[in-house]
Tab-separated table of C-alpha atoms in Angstrom:
chain	number	residue	atom	x	y	z
D	1	MET	CA	-0.423	12.869	21.765
D	2	VAL	CA	2.177	12.558	19.042
D	3	ALA	CA	3.318	8.999	18.312
D	4	PRO	CA	5.430	7.389	15.563
D	5	SER	CA	2.358	5.622	14.128
D	6	GLY	CA	-1.411	5.741	14.350
D	7	PRO	CA	-1.793	2.225	15.841
D	8	ALA	CA	0.716	3.087	18.604
D	9	ALA	CA	-1.314	6.162	19.598
D	10	ASP	CA	-4.570	4.197	19.444
D	11	GLU	CA	-3.186	1.442	21.664
D	12	LEU	CA	-1.976	3.865	24.336
D	13	LEU	CA	-5.319	5.661	24.355
D	14	ARG	CA	-7.153	2.347	24.697
D	15	LEU	CA	-5.009	1.510	27.723
D	16	ALA	CA	-5.782	4.893	29.267
D	17	ALA	CA	-9.499	4.441	28.652
D	18	LEU	CA	-9.447	0.937	30.184
D	19	ARG	CA	-7.719	2.125	33.353
D	20	ARG	CA	-9.673	5.353	33.814
D	21	GLY	CA	-13.032	4.142	32.529
D	22	ALA	CA	-13.219	6.727	29.719
D	23	ALA	CA	-11.062	9.167	27.765
D	24	PHE	CA	-12.231	12.483	26.292
D	25	GLY	CA	-10.518	15.320	24.489
D	26	TRP	CA	-7.476	13.445	23.232
D	27	HIS	CA	-5.977	14.376	19.864
D	28	ARG	CA	-3.778	11.689	18.273
D	29	ALA	CA	-1.311	12.354	15.479
D	30	THR	CA	1.968	11.351	13.895
D	31	PRO	CA	4.437	14.156	13.115
D	32	GLY	CA	3.355	14.161	9.474
D	33	ARG	CA	-0.356	14.217	10.296
D	34	LEU	CA	0.163	16.902	12.934
D	35	ALA	CA	2.011	19.082	10.418
D	36	ALA	CA	-0.678	18.529	7.772
D	37	ALA	CA	-3.435	19.490	10.222
D	38	LEU	CA	-1.640	22.664	11.302
D	39	VAL	CA	-1.148	24.035	7.778
D	40	ALA	CA	-4.120	22.498	5.947
D	41	ALA	CA	-6.016	25.803	5.707
D	42	GLU	CA	-2.889	27.684	4.620
D	43	LEU	CA	-2.052	25.145	1.902
D	44	ALA	CA	-5.610	25.307	0.579
D	45	ARG	CA	-5.462	29.101	0.503
D	46	ASP	CA	-2.145	29.041	-1.384
D	47	GLY	CA	-3.388	26.386	-3.826
D	48	LEU	CA	-0.824	23.768	-2.765
D	49	ALA	CA	-1.521	20.039	-2.740
D	50	PRO	CA	0.489	17.726	-0.441
D	51	ILE	CA	2.055	14.738	-2.200
D	52	GLY	CA	3.509	11.446	-1.061
D	53	SER	CA	6.609	9.532	-2.024
D	54	LEU	CA	5.265	8.143	-5.314
D	55	ALA	CA	4.381	11.585	-6.674
D	56	SER	CA	7.767	12.902	-5.498
D	57	VAL	CA	9.509	10.202	-7.543
D	58	ALA	CA	7.422	11.212	-10.572
D	59	VAL	CA	8.457	14.866	-10.171
D	60	VAL	CA	12.111	13.870	-9.787
D	61	ALA	CA	11.887	11.665	-12.892
D	62	ARG	CA	10.760	14.638	-14.966
D	63	VAL	CA	13.504	16.842	-13.502
D	64	VAL	CA	16.106	14.185	-14.313
D	65	GLU	CA	14.861	13.947	-17.901
D	66	GLU	CA	14.982	17.725	-18.355
D	67	SER	CA	18.433	17.973	-16.741
D	68	ALA	CA	19.764	15.185	-18.948
D	69	ALA	CA	18.506	16.969	-22.062
D	70	ALA	CA	20.194	20.189	-20.910
D	71	GLY	CA	23.452	18.424	-19.976
D	72	ARG	CA	23.316	19.458	-16.297
D	73	LEU	CA	23.651	16.030	-14.685
D	74	GLY	CA	27.427	16.091	-14.421
D	75	ARG	CA	28.812	12.839	-13.042
D	76	TYR	CA	25.293	11.363	-12.908
D	77	ALA	CA	24.843	11.455	-16.694
D	78	GLU	CA	25.690	7.774	-17.162
D	79	VAL	CA	23.742	6.290	-14.252
D	80	ALA	CA	20.699	8.499	-14.847
D	81	ARG	CA	19.435	6.035	-17.435
D	82	GLY	CA	19.029	3.347	-14.764
D	83	PRO	CA	15.470	2.377	-13.772
D	84	THR	CA	15.916	3.203	-10.064
D	85	PHE	CA	17.862	6.449	-10.386
D	86	ALA	CA	14.835	8.733	-9.932
D	87	ARG	CA	13.727	6.817	-6.832
D	88	ALA	CA	17.219	7.046	-5.328
D	89	VAL	CA	17.465	10.787	-6.023
D	90	ALA	CA	14.009	11.374	-4.534
D	91	SER	CA	15.058	9.553	-1.359
D	92	VAL	CA	18.280	11.569	-1.079
D	93	LEU	CA	16.498	14.871	-1.679
D	94	GLU	CA	13.903	14.031	0.969
D	95	GLU	CA	16.630	13.308	3.524
D	96	LEU	CA	18.445	16.536	2.652
D	97	ARG	CA	15.276	18.611	2.924
D	98	LEU	CA	14.331	16.970	6.226
D	99	ALA	CA	17.832	17.805	7.495
D	100	ARG	CA	17.381	21.451	6.379
D	101	PHE	CA	20.422	21.180	4.137
D	102	GLU	CA	20.661	24.354	2.058
D	103	THR	CA	21.047	24.169	-1.717
D	104	ALA	CA	23.963	26.633	-1.531
D	105	GLN	CA	25.878	24.207	0.702
D	106	LEU	CA	25.086	21.379	-1.659
D	107	GLU	CA	26.416	23.363	-4.621
D	108	ARG	CA	29.917	23.300	-3.132
D	109	LEU	CA	29.793	19.582	-2.408
D	110	ASP	CA	27.972	18.123	-5.413
D	111	PRO	CA	26.988	20.471	-8.284
D	112	GLY	CA	25.090	17.737	-10.154
D	113	LEU	CA	22.895	16.895	-7.180
D	114	ALA	CA	22.477	20.598	-6.396
D	115	SER	CA	21.142	21.125	-9.930
D	116	LEU	CA	18.608	18.329	-9.421
D	117	ALA	CA	17.597	19.774	-6.036
D	118	ALA	CA	17.050	23.231	-7.558
D	119	GLY	CA	15.067	21.744	-10.427
D	120	TYR	CA	12.955	19.762	-7.964
D	121	ASP	CA	12.171	22.933	-5.995
D	122	ARG	CA	11.157	24.719	-9.203
D	123	ALA	CA	8.994	21.811	-10.351
D	124	LEU	CA	7.121	21.737	-7.049
D	125	ALA	CA	6.520	25.477	-7.196
D	126	GLU	CA	5.368	25.417	-10.828
D	127	THR	CA	2.927	22.532	-10.315
D	128	GLY	CA	1.498	23.743	-7.002
D	129	LEU	CA	2.747	20.742	-5.030
D	130	ILE	CA	4.384	20.428	-1.628
D	131	ASP	CA	6.106	17.316	-0.305
D	132	ARG	CA	6.393	15.990	3.239
D	133	PRO	CA	9.544	17.962	4.173
D	134	GLY	CA	7.857	21.121	2.888
D	135	VAL	CA	4.759	20.489	4.988
D	136	LEU	CA	6.881	19.880	8.093
D	137	ALA	CA	8.888	23.041	7.461
D	138	ARG	CA	5.760	25.185	7.055
D	139	ALA	CA	4.214	23.708	10.171
D	140	ALA	CA	7.365	24.431	12.203
D	141	GLU	CA	7.303	28.067	11.008
D	142	ARG	CA	3.643	28.472	11.965
D	143	VAL	CA	4.107	26.911	15.392
D	144	ALA	CA	7.001	29.282	16.100
D	145	ASP	CA	4.691	32.259	15.444
D	146	PRO	CA	3.116	33.300	18.803
D	147	GLY	CA	0.098	34.709	17.002
D	148	PHE	CA	-0.718	31.417	15.267
D	149	ARG	CA	-3.643	29.547	16.807
D	150	HIS	CA	-4.817	25.983	16.309
D	151	ALA	CA	-6.969	23.568	18.287
D	152	TRP	CA	-4.050	21.162	18.717
D	153	LEU	CA	-1.618	23.752	20.125
D	154	ASP	CA	-1.232	25.182	23.632
D	155	ARG	CA	-2.426	21.914	25.182
D	156	PRO	CA	-0.772	19.379	27.497
D	157	THR	CA	1.292	17.256	25.127
D	158	LEU	CA	2.674	13.730	25.193
D	159	ALA	CA	5.446	12.677	22.795
D	160	PHE	CA	5.133	8.901	22.984
D	161	ASP	CA	8.352	7.057	22.027
D	162	LEU	CA	8.786	9.549	19.195
D	163	PRO	CA	12.072	9.124	17.288
D	164	LEU	CA	13.365	12.603	16.402
D	165	GLN	CA	15.697	11.595	13.585
D	166	THR	CA	15.526	14.732	11.399
D	167	ALA	CA	15.881	18.456	11.920
D	168	ALA	CA	12.429	19.128	10.447
D	169	GLU	CA	10.654	16.855	12.942
D	170	THR	CA	12.785	18.183	15.789
D	171	ASP	CA	11.914	21.803	14.938
D	172	LEU	CA	8.211	20.966	14.777
D	173	MET	CA	8.133	19.120	18.103
D	174	ALA	CA	10.288	21.800	19.739
D	175	GLY	CA	7.779	24.452	18.707
D	176	VAL	CA	4.829	22.359	19.883
D	177	GLY	CA	6.596	21.598	23.189
D	178	GLU	CA	7.488	25.224	23.874
D	179	ARG	CA	3.829	26.207	23.559
D	180	ALA	CA	2.517	23.313	25.661
D	181	PRO	CA	1.635	24.102	29.293
D	182	GLU	CA	2.776	20.556	30.144
D	183	LEU	CA	5.028	18.250	28.145
D	184	LEU	CA	5.971	14.631	28.745
D	185	ALA	CA	8.249	12.788	26.327
D	186	THR	CA	9.013	9.074	26.561
D	187	CYS	CA	11.959	7.471	24.768
D	188	PRO	CA	13.113	3.864	24.593
D	189	ALA	CA	16.376	3.228	26.409
D	190	GLY	CA	19.166	3.584	23.893
D	191	ASP	CA	17.522	6.223	21.690
D	192	ASP	CA	20.220	8.758	22.526
D	193	ARG	CA	19.477	11.003	19.550
D	194	SER	CA	15.874	11.631	20.591
D	195	LEU	CA	16.904	12.072	24.239
D	196	ALA	CA	19.489	14.666	23.211
D	197	ALA	CA	16.992	16.480	20.966
D	198	PHE	CA	14.396	16.820	23.711
D	199	GLY	CA	17.068	17.849	26.199
D	200	GLU	CA	18.823	20.436	24.023
D	201	ARG	CA	15.814	22.047	22.364
D	202	LEU	CA	13.321	21.926	25.245
D	203	GLY	CA	15.533	21.698	28.304
D	204	LEU	CA	13.952	18.447	29.443
D	205	SER	CA	15.855	16.229	31.855
D	206	ALA	CA	15.867	12.481	31.359
D	207	GLU	CA	14.512	10.394	34.210
D	208	GLU	CA	14.361	6.648	34.661
D	209	PRO	CA	10.808	5.243	34.850
D	210	PRO	CA	9.672	4.230	38.334
D	211	GLY	CA	10.482	0.690	39.359
D	212	GLY	CA	13.743	0.001	37.545
D	213	GLU	CA	15.517	-3.199	38.468
D	214	GLY	CA	12.961	-3.912	41.169
D	215	ASP	CA	10.286	-4.641	38.584
D	216	PRO	CA	9.022	-8.223	38.279
D	217	ALA	CA	11.735	-10.271	36.619
D	218	GLY	CA	10.966	-12.205	33.489
D	219	SER	CA	12.310	-12.880	30.038
D	220	LEU	CA	9.799	-10.621	28.284
D	221	ARG	CA	10.334	-7.794	30.790
D	222	LYS	CA	14.093	-8.002	30.336
D	223	LEU	CA	13.653	-7.880	26.566
D	224	GLN	CA	11.477	-4.784	26.848
D	225	ARG	CA	13.946	-2.999	29.130
D	226	HIS	CA	17.154	-3.888	27.320
D	227	LEU	CA	16.086	-4.108	23.657
D	228	PHE	CA	17.875	-0.922	22.534
D	229	GLU	CA	20.849	-1.076	24.890
D	230	GLU	CA	24.310	-1.776	23.562
D	231	ASP	CA	25.309	-3.897	26.565
D	232	ALA	CA	23.412	-7.113	27.159
D	233	PRO	CA	22.005	-7.849	30.627
D	234	GLU	CA	23.316	-10.643	32.788
D	235	PRO	CA	22.296	-14.093	31.495
D	236	ALA	CA	19.363	-15.601	33.349
D	237	PRO	CA	17.174	-18.701	33.037
D	238	LEU	CA	14.341	-18.510	30.510
D	239	GLY	CA	11.119	-17.467	32.234
D	240	ASP	CA	7.637	-18.856	31.779
D	241	ASP	CA	6.523	-15.771	29.831
D	242	VAL	CA	8.577	-16.731	26.751
D	243	HIS	CA	8.266	-20.097	24.985
D	244	VAL	CA	10.468	-21.501	22.236
D	245	LEU	CA	8.961	-23.867	19.681
D	246	SER	CA	10.307	-25.636	16.625
D	247	ALA	CA	8.148	-26.600	13.652
D	248	PRO	CA	8.986	-28.116	10.225
D	249	GLY	CA	7.945	-25.172	8.070
D	250	GLU	CA	5.961	-21.954	8.193
D	251	SER	CA	2.559	-23.649	7.975
D	252	ARG	CA	3.100	-25.900	11.001
D	253	GLU	CA	4.680	-23.047	12.914
D	254	CYS	CA	1.569	-20.911	12.372
D	255	VAL	CA	-0.601	-23.817	13.550
D	256	GLU	CA	1.427	-23.911	16.776
D	257	ILE	CA	1.002	-20.147	17.142
D	258	ALA	CA	-2.765	-20.543	16.789
D	259	ARG	CA	-2.728	-23.229	19.497
D	260	ARG	CA	-0.817	-20.921	21.840
D	261	LEU	CA	-3.344	-18.155	21.210
D	262	GLN	CA	-6.214	-20.511	22.010
D	263	ALA	CA	-4.476	-21.585	25.223
D	264	ARG	CA	-4.091	-17.949	26.256
D	265	ALA	CA	-7.744	-17.314	25.428
D	266	ARG	CA	-8.804	-20.231	27.648
D	267	ALA	CA	-6.722	-18.661	30.423
D	268	GLY	CA	-8.810	-15.494	30.118
D	269	VAL	CA	-6.741	-13.275	27.832
D	270	PRO	CA	-8.947	-11.513	25.204
D	271	PHE	CA	-7.943	-11.919	21.586
D	272	ASP	CA	-7.598	-8.147	21.181
D	273	ARG	CA	-4.838	-8.217	23.820
D	274	MET	CA	-2.726	-10.616	21.754
D	275	ALA	CA	-0.292	-9.867	18.943
D	276	VAL	CA	1.896	-11.850	16.546
D	277	LEU	CA	5.055	-10.295	15.123
D	278	LEU	CA	6.081	-11.756	11.762
D	279	ARG	CA	9.737	-11.795	10.799
D	280	SER	CA	8.970	-12.466	7.114
D	281	VAL	CA	5.540	-11.102	6.292
D	282	GLU	CA	5.356	-12.311	2.680
D	283	GLU	CA	6.076	-15.927	3.645
D	284	TYR	CA	4.143	-16.150	6.886
D	285	ARG	CA	0.979	-14.144	6.354
D	286	PRO	CA	-0.946	-16.636	4.126
D	287	HIS	CA	-0.154	-19.497	6.514
D	288	LEU	CA	-1.042	-17.443	9.584
D	289	GLU	CA	-4.315	-16.292	8.034
D	290	GLU	CA	-5.244	-19.895	7.248
D	291	ALA	CA	-4.272	-21.153	10.712
D	292	LEU	CA	-6.214	-18.408	12.510
D	293	HIS	CA	-9.237	-18.918	10.274
D	294	ARG	CA	-9.293	-22.658	10.930
D	295	ALA	CA	-8.902	-22.028	14.655
D	296	GLY	CA	-11.805	-19.563	14.656
D	297	ILE	CA	-9.601	-16.697	15.842
D	298	PRO	CA	-10.506	-13.224	14.506
D	299	SER	CA	-7.453	-11.395	13.195
D	300	TRP	CA	-6.423	-7.949	12.023
D	301	PHE	CA	-3.178	-7.194	10.180
D	302	ALA	CA	-1.429	-3.868	10.692
D	303	ARG	CA	-0.187	-1.623	7.922
D	304	GLY	CA	2.814	-3.067	6.181
D	305	ALA	CA	1.669	-6.669	6.563
D	306	THR	CA	-0.504	-6.799	3.456
D	307	ARG	CA	-0.019	-9.219	0.604
D	308	PRO	CA	0.086	-7.848	-2.956
D	309	ASP	CA	-3.395	-6.699	-3.881
D	310	PRO	CA	-4.948	-9.032	-6.480
D	311	ALA	CA	-6.423	-6.079	-8.372
D	312	GLY	CA	-2.974	-4.509	-8.686
D	313	ARG	CA	-1.450	-7.816	-9.757
D	314	ALA	CA	-4.181	-8.284	-12.369
D	315	PHE	CA	-3.583	-4.787	-13.747
D	316	LEU	CA	0.168	-5.353	-13.963
D	317	ALA	CA	-0.423	-8.673	-15.717
D	318	LEU	CA	-2.568	-6.922	-18.314
D	319	LEU	CA	0.069	-4.231	-18.883
D	320	ALA	CA	2.676	-6.982	-19.222
D	321	CYS	CA	0.412	-8.579	-21.847
D	322	ARG	CA	0.659	-5.349	-23.882
D	323	ALA	CA	4.411	-4.995	-23.289
D	324	GLU	CA	5.044	-8.581	-24.418
D	325	ASP	CA	3.172	-8.194	-27.718
D	326	TYR	CA	-0.236	-9.325	-26.429
D	327	SER	CA	1.073	-12.388	-24.628
D	328	ALA	CA	-1.622	-15.027	-24.089
D	329	ARG	CA	0.171	-16.245	-20.975
D	330	ARG	CA	-0.055	-12.805	-19.378
D	331	PHE	CA	-3.701	-12.462	-20.365
D	332	ALA	CA	-4.416	-15.845	-18.781
D	333	GLU	CA	-2.697	-14.627	-15.608
D	334	TYR	CA	-5.021	-11.608	-15.592
D	335	LEU	CA	-8.038	-13.913	-15.936
D	336	ALA	CA	-6.847	-16.256	-13.189
D	337	LEU	CA	-6.725	-13.533	-10.509
D	338	GLY	CA	-10.519	-13.185	-10.551
D	339	GLU	CA	-10.619	-9.383	-10.732
D	340	LEU	CA	-12.748	-9.066	-13.879
D	341	PRO	CA	-15.318	-6.259	-13.847
D	342	ALA	CA	-19.054	-6.392	-14.414
D	343	ALA	CA	-19.909	-6.591	-18.110
D	344	GLY	CA	-22.786	-5.511	-20.286
D	345	ASP	CA	-25.353	-7.785	-21.833
D	346	ASP	CA	-23.121	-8.117	-24.894
D	347	GLY	CA	-20.313	-9.518	-22.718
D	348	GLU	CA	-17.936	-6.628	-23.426
D	349	PRO	CA	-16.057	-4.790	-20.657
D	350	PRO	CA	-17.772	-1.724	-19.195
D	351	PRO	CA	-16.947	1.754	-20.514
D	352	PRO	CA	-14.340	3.770	-18.554
D	353	VAL	CA	-15.542	5.771	-15.580
D	354	PRO	CA	-15.641	9.547	-16.246
D	355	GLU	CA	-12.383	11.233	-15.355
D	356	ALA	CA	-13.945	13.326	-12.573
D	357	GLU	CA	-14.999	10.136	-10.730
D	358	ARG	CA	-11.665	8.269	-10.830
D	359	TRP	CA	-10.023	9.931	-7.823
D	360	VAL	CA	-8.823	7.538	-5.117
D	361	ALA	CA	-7.672	8.766	-1.715
D	362	PRO	CA	-3.910	8.264	-1.158
D	363	ASP	CA	-2.619	5.966	1.556
D	364	GLU	CA	-0.343	8.561	3.132
D	365	GLU	CA	0.082	9.811	6.670
D	366	LEU	CA	-0.336	13.389	5.361
D	367	LEU	CA	-3.992	12.539	4.821
D	368	SER	CA	-6.164	13.914	7.602
D	369	ALA	CA	-7.557	11.403	10.086
D	370	ALA	CA	-11.165	12.231	9.181
D	371	VAL	CA	-10.558	11.735	5.453
D	372	ALA	CA	-8.596	8.527	6.096
D	373	ALA	CA	-11.390	7.114	8.254
D	374	THR	CA	-13.987	8.029	5.624
D	375	ARG	CA	-11.862	6.431	2.915
D	376	ASP	CA	-11.407	3.212	4.913
D	377	GLN	CA	-15.152	2.999	5.554
D	378	GLN	CA	-15.867	3.539	1.855
D	379	LEU	CA	-13.352	0.878	0.798
D	380	TYR	CA	-14.805	-1.568	3.321
D	381	ALA	CA	-18.329	-0.888	2.051
D	382	GLU	CA	-17.189	-1.354	-1.558
D	383	GLU	CA	-15.523	-4.664	-0.735
D	384	ARG	CA	-18.636	-5.923	1.044
D	385	GLN	CA	-20.772	-4.761	-1.890
D	386	ALA	CA	-18.500	-6.555	-4.344
D	387	GLU	CA	-18.654	-9.726	-2.282
D	388	GLY	CA	-22.432	-9.437	-2.161
D	389	ALA	CA	-22.524	-9.027	-5.926
D	390	ASP	CA	-20.455	-12.163	-6.334
D	391	ALA	CA	-22.840	-14.064	-4.091
D	392	ALA	CA	-25.869	-12.667	-5.909
D	393	ALA	CA	-24.334	-13.633	-9.229
D	394	GLY	CA	-25.589	-17.123	-8.570
D	395	PHE	CA	-22.644	-19.448	-8.249
D	396	ALA	CA	-25.165	-22.251	-8.462
D	397	SER	CA	-25.901	-21.194	-12.034
D	398	GLU	CA	-24.470	-22.987	-15.008
D	399	GLU	CA	-20.681	-22.931	-14.961
D	400	SER	CA	-20.630	-22.205	-18.668
D	401	ALA	CA	-22.501	-18.907	-18.276
D	402	PRO	CA	-19.864	-16.136	-18.308
D	403	VAL	CA	-22.358	-13.339	-17.494
D	404	VAL	CA	-24.765	-13.856	-14.615
D	405	SER	CA	-26.883	-10.940	-13.349
D	406	GLY	CA	-24.489	-8.511	-14.974
D	407	VAL	CA	-21.402	-9.937	-13.259
D	408	LEU	CA	-18.729	-11.520	-15.438
D	409	ARG	CA	-17.173	-14.638	-13.988
D	410	VAL	CA	-14.076	-16.331	-15.319
D	411	PRO	CA	-15.179	-19.632	-16.912
D	412	ARG	CA	-12.847	-22.446	-16.050
D	413	ASP	CA	-12.179	-23.298	-19.672
D	414	TRP	CA	-11.134	-19.837	-20.891
D	415	GLU	CA	-7.474	-20.531	-20.197
D	416	ARG	CA	-7.834	-23.945	-21.840
D	417	LEU	CA	-9.323	-22.299	-24.909
D	418	LEU	CA	-6.362	-19.924	-25.126
D	419	VAL	CA	-4.037	-22.924	-25.071
D	420	GLU	CA	-6.050	-24.859	-27.656
D	421	ALA	CA	-6.202	-21.827	-29.942
D	422	ALA	CA	-2.382	-21.616	-29.729
D	423	VAL	CA	-2.498	-17.852	-29.307
D	424	ILE	CA	1.149	-16.763	-29.381
D	425	GLY	CA	0.902	-12.966	-29.409
D	426	GLY	CA	-0.038	-10.157	-31.724
D	427	ARG	CA	-3.496	-8.599	-31.921
D	428	ASP	CA	-4.262	-9.966	-35.400
D	429	ARG	CA	-3.083	-13.451	-34.426
D	430	TRP	CA	-5.509	-13.480	-31.495
D	431	GLU	CA	-8.468	-12.959	-33.796
D	432	ARG	CA	-7.268	-15.483	-36.401
D	433	ARG	CA	-6.457	-18.212	-33.891
D	434	LEU	CA	-9.706	-17.804	-31.928
D	435	GLU	CA	-11.725	-17.856	-35.145
D	436	GLY	CA	-9.805	-20.908	-36.282
D	437	LEU	CA	-10.620	-22.698	-33.016
D	438	ALA	CA	-14.304	-21.801	-33.400
D	439	GLU	CA	-14.343	-23.198	-36.941
D	440	ARG	CA	-12.689	-26.403	-35.765
D	441	LEU	CA	-15.311	-26.844	-33.028
D	442	ARG	CA	-18.115	-26.335	-35.539
D	443	LEU	CA	-16.580	-28.965	-37.842
D	444	ASP	CA	-16.318	-31.391	-34.921
D	445	ILE	CA	-20.014	-30.899	-34.165
D	446	GLU	CA	-20.889	-31.612	-37.807
D	447	GLU	CA	-18.757	-34.761	-37.846
D	448	ILE	CA	-20.382	-36.087	-34.652
D	449	GLY	CA	-23.784	-35.635	-36.256
D	450	ASP	CA	-25.840	-36.144	-33.088
D	451	PRO	CA	-26.525	-32.761	-31.397
D	452	ASP	CA	-27.520	-34.517	-28.151
D	453	ALA	CA	-24.346	-36.576	-27.878
D	454	PRO	CA	-22.135	-35.703	-24.860
D	455	ALA	CA	-19.178	-34.900	-27.108
D	456	SER	CA	-21.327	-32.590	-29.219
D	457	LEU	CA	-22.746	-30.817	-26.142
D	458	ALA	CA	-19.239	-30.343	-24.771
D	459	ARG	CA	-18.164	-28.646	-27.995
D	460	VAL	CA	-21.273	-26.469	-27.979
D	461	ARG	CA	-20.360	-25.284	-24.470
D	462	SER	CA	-16.811	-24.603	-25.656
D	463	LEU	CA	-18.208	-22.538	-28.546
D	464	GLU	CA	-20.311	-20.485	-26.129
D	465	SER	CA	-17.339	-19.934	-23.839
D	466	LEU	CA	-15.187	-19.041	-26.823
D	467	ALA	CA	-17.740	-16.465	-27.973
D	468	SER	CA	-17.796	-14.864	-24.524
D	469	LEU	CA	-13.993	-14.908	-24.411
D	470	ARG	CA	-13.800	-13.128	-27.781
D	471	ALA	CA	-16.453	-10.597	-26.744
D	472	PHE	CA	-14.505	-9.769	-23.597
D	473	ALA	CA	-10.864	-10.119	-24.642
D	474	LEU	CA	-10.706	-8.505	-28.073
D	475	PRO	CA	-12.052	-5.096	-26.951
D	476	LEU	CA	-9.481	-5.120	-24.152
D	477	LEU	CA	-6.690	-5.836	-26.608
D	478	ASP	CA	-7.912	-2.906	-28.711
D	479	GLU	CA	-7.837	-0.754	-25.566
D	480	LEU	CA	-4.290	-1.861	-24.792
D	481	ALA	CA	-3.261	-1.043	-28.351
D	482	LEU	CA	-4.269	2.586	-27.749
D	483	LEU	CA	-1.750	3.011	-24.926
D	484	PRO	CA	1.082	5.315	-26.028
D	485	ASP	CA	4.671	4.123	-26.129
D	486	ARG	CA	5.826	7.363	-24.473
D	487	ALA	CA	3.818	9.998	-22.613
D	488	THR	CA	4.025	12.530	-19.803
D	489	TRP	CA	3.068	11.581	-16.264
D	490	GLY	CA	-0.277	13.362	-16.557
D	491	GLU	CA	-1.100	11.577	-19.811
D	492	TRP	CA	-0.192	8.225	-18.291
D	493	ILE	CA	-2.454	8.887	-15.292
D	494	GLY	CA	-5.343	9.613	-17.663
D	495	CYS	CA	-4.755	6.541	-19.841
D	496	LEU	CA	-4.103	4.056	-17.053
D	497	SER	CA	-6.893	5.252	-14.764
D	498	ALA	CA	-9.383	4.946	-17.637
D	499	LEU	CA	-8.072	1.459	-18.423
D	500	ALA	CA	-8.234	0.387	-14.768
D	501	THR	CA	-11.913	1.290	-14.500
D	502	ARG	CA	-12.628	-0.927	-17.527
D	503	VAL	CA	-10.624	-4.018	-16.621
D	504	LEU	CA	-10.820	-4.310	-12.808
D	505	ARG	CA	-13.716	-5.177	-10.548
D	506	ARG	CA	-12.267	-3.083	-7.679
């Protein structure tokens, strides 16, 4: 079964298993994952590594820089200095390669872009990389070879609502369909391009699903049948299967959604048969998570509905601290996100992880299903282990203790100490201002005279927190100072990955 996404394939297989009692021998894939599985052994033999969109942008950025130095950008010379030019070129080149647009044709239409396309091809070949269009093209060539064998070929095949928008995907599915003893393709009404592709390349004839207009009427059913049609159906009264609610804000709206889910659950609908579609994920997700949690409803959020990762935000805040001349505000933002790593007994950040142990699996559909599942299990185990470490750190311990059982917690007064020290940037100013604050606290203790007085004890705690702040922050500032102002992509990966293992808990 080839579907546009992994969750879509999983859902259809779950339905089949529910109706038949069990399901064995199914292989589920997206077009990208199918292509990667078909040519994985060949790519390994040829020493080629598949890359995703981020790495493609990095390759294009280097090609643009080399072309600019050689004066081959043509009409793009002025805009090439823009921050999003490499990303835009990478997107255009991917579309052209997916459409099987030849470089020779491009030369006649746009010499500047043709030069970038040729340089991109050379860069991929020199570095032993292959992008998604290249993987799809190789897979289509292998499938067209009658002598090529693979466990996923020559089997009854289902193309489930698969949008064939590019020539590369069409060629791949045409080859798979020609070799399949049985082929069934479903398309949403209105997807004329996919219907035409299946009809022209495989000789399939389009048929209406059984039932048609005689199906049970209802608002939701009409929406499902007519969603992609250009002409709207005849107006009809709103059915009981669709409800309209109005709430003063996202938070109250999510509370109403939770109430509707509970009502459905009381009517006998399992939670795993319910879904919520968010029109604005960034605004709604925190409120929906809170509402579902308070209602005791277990929830799972699909890919694409994730908030910014706090570890990534903390890392960006620390890099912004370096870019803004060691800004105390940015460093305080890094502290506030709660992603500080475990520290040694001296309170300093841990040493960087060895380079051979820094690899992290990419979140790409070209990753094999087995590797993706193993990666997800590992990430889940690491998160649970980190949460367990936080719990074992003894939150009932003294709040002033920055290091508990080897885990560094962010004391509440660290940000206050940064404000009181009036740190305004610059590595040398950090040290002078923090030392000046420590001296002022010591003078205050001497003036109070009574070491057991509450004011004196408060200043002693501030001194201890200040010492832990200096032990943790100053080595990080020294590490940030070592970052180069300019470097190649490979050098940046080495520097930033080493830094990330020192400054982030996850």
